[in-house]
CSV table of N, CA and C in Angstrom, one decimal:
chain,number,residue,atom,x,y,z
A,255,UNK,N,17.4,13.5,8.0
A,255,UNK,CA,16.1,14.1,8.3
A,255,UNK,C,16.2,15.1,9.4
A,256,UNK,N,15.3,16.2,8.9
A,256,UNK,CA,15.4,17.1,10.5
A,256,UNK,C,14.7,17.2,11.5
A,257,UNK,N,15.3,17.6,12.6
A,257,UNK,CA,14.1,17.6,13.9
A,257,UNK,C,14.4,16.0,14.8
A,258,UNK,N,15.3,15.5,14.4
A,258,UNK,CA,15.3,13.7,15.1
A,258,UNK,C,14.7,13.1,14.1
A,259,UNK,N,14.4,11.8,15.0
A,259,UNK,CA,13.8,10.8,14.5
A,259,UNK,C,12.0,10.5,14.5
A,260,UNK,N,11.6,11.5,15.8
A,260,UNK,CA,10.7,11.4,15.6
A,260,UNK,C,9.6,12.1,14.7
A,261,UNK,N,10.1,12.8,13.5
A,261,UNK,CA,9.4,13.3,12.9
A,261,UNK,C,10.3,12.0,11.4
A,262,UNK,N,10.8,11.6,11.9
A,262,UNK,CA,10.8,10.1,10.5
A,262,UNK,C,10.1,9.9,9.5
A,263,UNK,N,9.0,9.5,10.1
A,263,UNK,CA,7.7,8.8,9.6
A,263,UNK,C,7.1,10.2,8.5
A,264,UNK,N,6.5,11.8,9.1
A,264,UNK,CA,5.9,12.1,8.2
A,264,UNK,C,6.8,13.0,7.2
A,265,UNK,N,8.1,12.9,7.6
A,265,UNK,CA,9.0,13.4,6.9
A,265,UNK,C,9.1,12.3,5.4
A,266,UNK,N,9.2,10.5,5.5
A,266,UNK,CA,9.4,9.8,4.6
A,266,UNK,C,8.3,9.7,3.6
A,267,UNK,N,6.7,10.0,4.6
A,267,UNK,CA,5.3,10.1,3.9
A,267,UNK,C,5.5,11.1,2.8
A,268,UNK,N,5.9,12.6,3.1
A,268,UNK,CA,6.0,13.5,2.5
A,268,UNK,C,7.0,13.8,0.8
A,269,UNK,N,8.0,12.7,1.1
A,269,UNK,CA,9.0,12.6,0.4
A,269,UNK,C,8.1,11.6,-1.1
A,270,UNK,N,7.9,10.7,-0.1
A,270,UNK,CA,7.0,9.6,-1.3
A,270,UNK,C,5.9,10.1,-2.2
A,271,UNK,N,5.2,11.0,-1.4
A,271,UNK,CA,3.6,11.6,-1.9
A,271,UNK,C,4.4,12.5,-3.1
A,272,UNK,N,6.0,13.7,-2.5
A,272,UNK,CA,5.9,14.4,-3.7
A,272,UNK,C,6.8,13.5,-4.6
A,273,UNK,N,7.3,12.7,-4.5
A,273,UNK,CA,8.0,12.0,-5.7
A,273,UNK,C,6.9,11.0,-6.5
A,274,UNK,N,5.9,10.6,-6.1
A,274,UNK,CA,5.1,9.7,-6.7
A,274,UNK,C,3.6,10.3,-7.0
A,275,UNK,N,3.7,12.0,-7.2
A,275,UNK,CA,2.1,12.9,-6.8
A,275,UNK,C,1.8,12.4,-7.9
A,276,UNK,N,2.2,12.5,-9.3
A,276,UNK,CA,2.0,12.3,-11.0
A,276,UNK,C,1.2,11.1,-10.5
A,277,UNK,N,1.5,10.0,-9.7
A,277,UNK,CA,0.7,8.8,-10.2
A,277,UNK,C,-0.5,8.6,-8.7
A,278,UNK,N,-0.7,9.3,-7.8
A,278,UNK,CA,-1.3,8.7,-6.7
A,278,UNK,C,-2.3,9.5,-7.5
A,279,UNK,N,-3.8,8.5,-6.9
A,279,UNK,CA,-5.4,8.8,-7.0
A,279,UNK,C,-5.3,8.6,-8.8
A,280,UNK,N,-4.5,8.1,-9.3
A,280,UNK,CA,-4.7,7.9,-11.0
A,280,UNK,C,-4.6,6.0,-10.8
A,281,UNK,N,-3.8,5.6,-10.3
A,281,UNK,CA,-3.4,4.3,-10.0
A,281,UNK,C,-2.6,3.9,-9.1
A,282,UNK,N,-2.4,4.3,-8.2
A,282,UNK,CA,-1.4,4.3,-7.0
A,282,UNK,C,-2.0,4.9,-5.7
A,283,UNK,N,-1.6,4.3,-4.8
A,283,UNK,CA,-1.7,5.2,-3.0
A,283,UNK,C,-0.6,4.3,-2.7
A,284,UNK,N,0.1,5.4,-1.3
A,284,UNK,CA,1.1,5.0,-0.5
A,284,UNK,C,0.7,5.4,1.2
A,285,UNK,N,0.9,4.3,1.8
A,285,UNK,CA,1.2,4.7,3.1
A,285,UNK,C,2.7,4.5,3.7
A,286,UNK,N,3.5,5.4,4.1
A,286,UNK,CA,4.9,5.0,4.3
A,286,UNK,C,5.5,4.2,3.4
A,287,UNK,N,5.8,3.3,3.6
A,287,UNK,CA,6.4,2.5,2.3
A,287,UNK,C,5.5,0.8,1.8
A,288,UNK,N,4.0,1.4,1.9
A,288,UNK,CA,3.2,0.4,1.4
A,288,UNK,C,2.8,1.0,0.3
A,289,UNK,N,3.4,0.7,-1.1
A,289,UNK,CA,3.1,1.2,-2.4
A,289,UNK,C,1.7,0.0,-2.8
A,290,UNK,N,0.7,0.9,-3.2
A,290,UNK,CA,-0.6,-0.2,-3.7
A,290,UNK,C,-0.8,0.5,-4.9
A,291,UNK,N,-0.9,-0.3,-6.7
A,291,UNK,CA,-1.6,-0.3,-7.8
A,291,UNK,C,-2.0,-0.9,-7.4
A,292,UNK,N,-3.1,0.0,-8.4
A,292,UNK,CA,-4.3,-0.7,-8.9
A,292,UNK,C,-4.8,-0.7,-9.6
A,293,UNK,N,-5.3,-1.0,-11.4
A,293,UNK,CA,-5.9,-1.2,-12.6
A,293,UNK,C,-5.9,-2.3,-13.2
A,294,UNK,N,-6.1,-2.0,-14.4
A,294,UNK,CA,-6.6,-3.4,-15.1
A,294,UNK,C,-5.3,-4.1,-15.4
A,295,UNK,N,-5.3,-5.6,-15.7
A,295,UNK,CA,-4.4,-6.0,-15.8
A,295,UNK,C,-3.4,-6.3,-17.1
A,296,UNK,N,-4.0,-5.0,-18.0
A,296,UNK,CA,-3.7,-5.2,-19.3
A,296,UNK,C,-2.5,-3.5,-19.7
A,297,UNK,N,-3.2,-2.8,-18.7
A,297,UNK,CA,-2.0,-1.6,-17.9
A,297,UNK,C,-1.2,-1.9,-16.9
A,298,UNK,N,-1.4,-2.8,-16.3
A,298,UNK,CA,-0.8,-3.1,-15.3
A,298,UNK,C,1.1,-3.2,-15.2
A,299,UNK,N,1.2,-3.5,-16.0
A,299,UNK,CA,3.0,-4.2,-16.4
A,299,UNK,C,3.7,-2.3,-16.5
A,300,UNK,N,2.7,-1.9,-17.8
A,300,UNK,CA,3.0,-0.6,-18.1
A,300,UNK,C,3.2,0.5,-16.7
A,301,UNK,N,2.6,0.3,-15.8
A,301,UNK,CA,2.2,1.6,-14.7
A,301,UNK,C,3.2,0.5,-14.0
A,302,UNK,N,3.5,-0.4,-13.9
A,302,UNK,CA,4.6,-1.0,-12.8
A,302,UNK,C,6.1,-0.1,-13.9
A,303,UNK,N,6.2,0.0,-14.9
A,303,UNK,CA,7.2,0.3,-15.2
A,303,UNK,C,7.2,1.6,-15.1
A,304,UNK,N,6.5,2.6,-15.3
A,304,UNK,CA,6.4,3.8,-14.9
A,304,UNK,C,6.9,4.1,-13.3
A,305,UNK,N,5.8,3.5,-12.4
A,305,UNK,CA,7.2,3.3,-10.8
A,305,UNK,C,8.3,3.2,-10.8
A,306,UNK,N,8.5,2.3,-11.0
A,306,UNK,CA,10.5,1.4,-11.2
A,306,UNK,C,11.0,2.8,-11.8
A,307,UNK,N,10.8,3.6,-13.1
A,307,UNK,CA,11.8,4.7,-13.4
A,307,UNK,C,11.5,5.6,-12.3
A,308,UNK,N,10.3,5.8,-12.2
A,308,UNK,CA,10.7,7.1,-10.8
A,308,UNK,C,11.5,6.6,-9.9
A,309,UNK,N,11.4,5.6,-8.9
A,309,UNK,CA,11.9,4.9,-8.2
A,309,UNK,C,13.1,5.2,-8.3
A,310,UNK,N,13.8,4.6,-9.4
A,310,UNK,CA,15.1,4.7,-10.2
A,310,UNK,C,15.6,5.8,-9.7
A,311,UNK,N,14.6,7.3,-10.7
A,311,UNK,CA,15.2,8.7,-10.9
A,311,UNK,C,15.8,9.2,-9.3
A,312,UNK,N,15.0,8.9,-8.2
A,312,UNK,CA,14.9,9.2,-6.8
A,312,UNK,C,15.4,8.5,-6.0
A,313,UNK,N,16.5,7.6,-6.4
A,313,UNK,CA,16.9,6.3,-5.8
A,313,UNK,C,16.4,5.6,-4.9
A,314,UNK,N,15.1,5.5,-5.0
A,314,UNK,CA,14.5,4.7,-4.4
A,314,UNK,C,14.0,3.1,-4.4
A,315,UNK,N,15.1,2.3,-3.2
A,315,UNK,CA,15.2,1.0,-3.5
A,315,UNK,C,14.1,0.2,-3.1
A,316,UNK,N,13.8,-0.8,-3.9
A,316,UNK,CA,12.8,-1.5,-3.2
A,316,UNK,C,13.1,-3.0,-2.6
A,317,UNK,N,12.6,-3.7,-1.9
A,317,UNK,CA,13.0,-4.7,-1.7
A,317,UNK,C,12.1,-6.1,-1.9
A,318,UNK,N,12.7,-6.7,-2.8
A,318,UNK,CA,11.8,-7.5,-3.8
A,318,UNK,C,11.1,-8.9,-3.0
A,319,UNK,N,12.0,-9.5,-1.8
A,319,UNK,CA,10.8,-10.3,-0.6
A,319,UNK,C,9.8,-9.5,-0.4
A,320,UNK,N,9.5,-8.4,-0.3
A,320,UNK,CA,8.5,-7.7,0.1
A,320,UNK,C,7.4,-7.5,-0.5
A,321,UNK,N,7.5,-7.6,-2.1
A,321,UNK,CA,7.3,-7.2,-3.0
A,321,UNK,C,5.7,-8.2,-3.3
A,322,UNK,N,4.6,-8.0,-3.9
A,322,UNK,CA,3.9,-8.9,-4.5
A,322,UNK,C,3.4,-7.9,-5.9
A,323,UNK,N,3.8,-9.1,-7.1
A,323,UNK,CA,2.8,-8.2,-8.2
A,323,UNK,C,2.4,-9.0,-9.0
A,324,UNK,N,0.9,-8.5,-9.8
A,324,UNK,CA,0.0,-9.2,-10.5
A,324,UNK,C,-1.0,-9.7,-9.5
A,325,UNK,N,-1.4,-9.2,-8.4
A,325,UNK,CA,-2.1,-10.4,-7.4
A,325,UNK,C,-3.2,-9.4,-7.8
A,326,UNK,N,-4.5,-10.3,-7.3
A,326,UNK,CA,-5.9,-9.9,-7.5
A,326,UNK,C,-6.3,-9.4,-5.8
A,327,UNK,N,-5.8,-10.2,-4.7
A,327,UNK,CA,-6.1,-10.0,-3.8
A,327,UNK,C,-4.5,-10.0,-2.9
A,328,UNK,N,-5.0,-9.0,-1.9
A,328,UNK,CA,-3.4,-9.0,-0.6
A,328,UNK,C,-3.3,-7.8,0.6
A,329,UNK,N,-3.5,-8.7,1.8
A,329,UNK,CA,-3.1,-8.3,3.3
A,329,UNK,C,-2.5,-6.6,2.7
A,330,UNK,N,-3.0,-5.8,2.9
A,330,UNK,CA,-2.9,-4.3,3.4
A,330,UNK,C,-2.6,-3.9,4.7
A,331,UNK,N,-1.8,-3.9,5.5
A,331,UNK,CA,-2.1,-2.6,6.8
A,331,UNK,C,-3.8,-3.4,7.4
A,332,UNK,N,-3.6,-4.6,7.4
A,332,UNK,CA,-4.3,-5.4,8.2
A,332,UNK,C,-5.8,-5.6,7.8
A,333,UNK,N,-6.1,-5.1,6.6
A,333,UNK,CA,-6.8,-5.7,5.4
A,333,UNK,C,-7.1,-6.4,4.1
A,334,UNK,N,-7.8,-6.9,3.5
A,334,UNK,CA,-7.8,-7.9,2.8
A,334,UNK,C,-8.2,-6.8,1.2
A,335,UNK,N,-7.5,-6.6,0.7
A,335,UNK,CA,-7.9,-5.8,-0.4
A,335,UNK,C,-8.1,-6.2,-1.8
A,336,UNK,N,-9.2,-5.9,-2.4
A,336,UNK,CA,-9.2,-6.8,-3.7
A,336,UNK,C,-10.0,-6.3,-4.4
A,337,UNK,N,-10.6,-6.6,-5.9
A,337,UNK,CA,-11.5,-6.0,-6.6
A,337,UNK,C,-12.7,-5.8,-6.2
A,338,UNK,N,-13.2,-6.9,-4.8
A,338,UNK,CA,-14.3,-6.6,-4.3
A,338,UNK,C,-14.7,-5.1,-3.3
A,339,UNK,N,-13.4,-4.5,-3.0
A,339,UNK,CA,-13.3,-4.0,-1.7
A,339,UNK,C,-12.4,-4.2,-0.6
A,340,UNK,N,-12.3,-3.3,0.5
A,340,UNK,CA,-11.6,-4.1,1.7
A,340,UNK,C,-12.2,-4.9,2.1
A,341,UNK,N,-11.9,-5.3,3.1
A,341,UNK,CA,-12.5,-6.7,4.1
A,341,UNK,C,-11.6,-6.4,5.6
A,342,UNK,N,-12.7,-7.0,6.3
A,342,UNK,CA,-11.6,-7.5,7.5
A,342,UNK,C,-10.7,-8.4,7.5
A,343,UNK,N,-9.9,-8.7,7.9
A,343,UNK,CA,-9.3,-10.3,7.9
A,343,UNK,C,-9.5,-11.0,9.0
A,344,UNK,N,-10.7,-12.2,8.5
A,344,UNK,CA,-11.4,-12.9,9.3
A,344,UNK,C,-10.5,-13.3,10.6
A,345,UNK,N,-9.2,-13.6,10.8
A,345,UNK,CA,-8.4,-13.6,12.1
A,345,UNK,C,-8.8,-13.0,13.3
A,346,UNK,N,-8.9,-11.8,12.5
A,346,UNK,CA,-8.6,-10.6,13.3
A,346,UNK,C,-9.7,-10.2,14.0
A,347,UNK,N,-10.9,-11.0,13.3
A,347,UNK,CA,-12.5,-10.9,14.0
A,347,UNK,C,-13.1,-12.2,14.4
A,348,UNK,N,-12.0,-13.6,14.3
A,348,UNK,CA,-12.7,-14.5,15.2
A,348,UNK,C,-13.0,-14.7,16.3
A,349,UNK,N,-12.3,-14.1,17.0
A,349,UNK,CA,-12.6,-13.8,18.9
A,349,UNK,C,-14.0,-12.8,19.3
A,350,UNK,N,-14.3,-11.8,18.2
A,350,UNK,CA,-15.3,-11.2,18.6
A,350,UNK,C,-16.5,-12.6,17.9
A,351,UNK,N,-16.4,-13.1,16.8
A,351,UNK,CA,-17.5,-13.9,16.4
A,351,UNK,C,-17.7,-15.1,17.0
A,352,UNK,N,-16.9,-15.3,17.7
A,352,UNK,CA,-16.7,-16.6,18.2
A,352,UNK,C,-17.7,-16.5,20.3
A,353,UNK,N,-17.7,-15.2,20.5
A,353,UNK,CA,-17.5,-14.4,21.7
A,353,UNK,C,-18.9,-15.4,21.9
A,354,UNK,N,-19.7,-15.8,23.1
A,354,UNK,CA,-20.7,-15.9,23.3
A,354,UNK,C,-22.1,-14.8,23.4
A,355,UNK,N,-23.4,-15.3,23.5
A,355,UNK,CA,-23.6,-13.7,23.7
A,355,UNK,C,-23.8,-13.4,24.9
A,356,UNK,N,-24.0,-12.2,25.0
A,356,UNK,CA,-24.4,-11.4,26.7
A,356,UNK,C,-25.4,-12.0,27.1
A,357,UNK,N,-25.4,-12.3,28.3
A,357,UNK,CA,-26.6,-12.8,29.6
A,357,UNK,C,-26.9,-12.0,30.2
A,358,UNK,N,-28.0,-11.5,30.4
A,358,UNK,CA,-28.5,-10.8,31.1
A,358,UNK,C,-28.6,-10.8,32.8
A,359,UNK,N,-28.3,-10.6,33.8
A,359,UNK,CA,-28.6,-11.3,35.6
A,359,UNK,C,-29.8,-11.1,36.0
């Protein structure tokens, strides 16, 4: 990559976006290397095999612990993402719900 390492990141963003442009905003978004489908689960197998050949064409490996597919719901970049929508993940907002309230002096 050029320029160091600190330009990494939007250099690998950029690489992904133009190797995978055909499929993002139709059933796909990427952040760095968080690939998210999303459709019905009757296309679903089909548009996973469509990735895997690009992947393939661009040698791009993936690494299958990392991997989840067929799920209805799953932790995003510190979101709960699902057919409902995002969410928080309730963890991550128990300290504020938990907080007592303000007292006034």
């Amino acid at each position: 990559m050029p320029f160091g390492i600190k330009n990494g990141p939007p250099t690998y963003q950029r690489v992904m976006t133009k190797t995978l442009k055909k499929y993002l905003d139709s059933f796909m978004k990427i952040f760095l290397d968080v690939f998210t489908m999303y459709n019905d689960m009757e296309n679903h197998l089909q548009k996973l095999k469509l990735c895997f050949q690009k992947c393939r064409e661009y040698g791009i490996n993936l690494n299958i612990n990392k991997c989840a597919f067929m799920v209805c719901s799953r932790m995003i970049l510190g979101f709960i993402v699902s057919k409902e929508g995002k969410l928080l993940d309730p963890k991550k907002i128990q300290v504020i719900v938990n907080m007592p309230p303000p007292k006034n002096p």
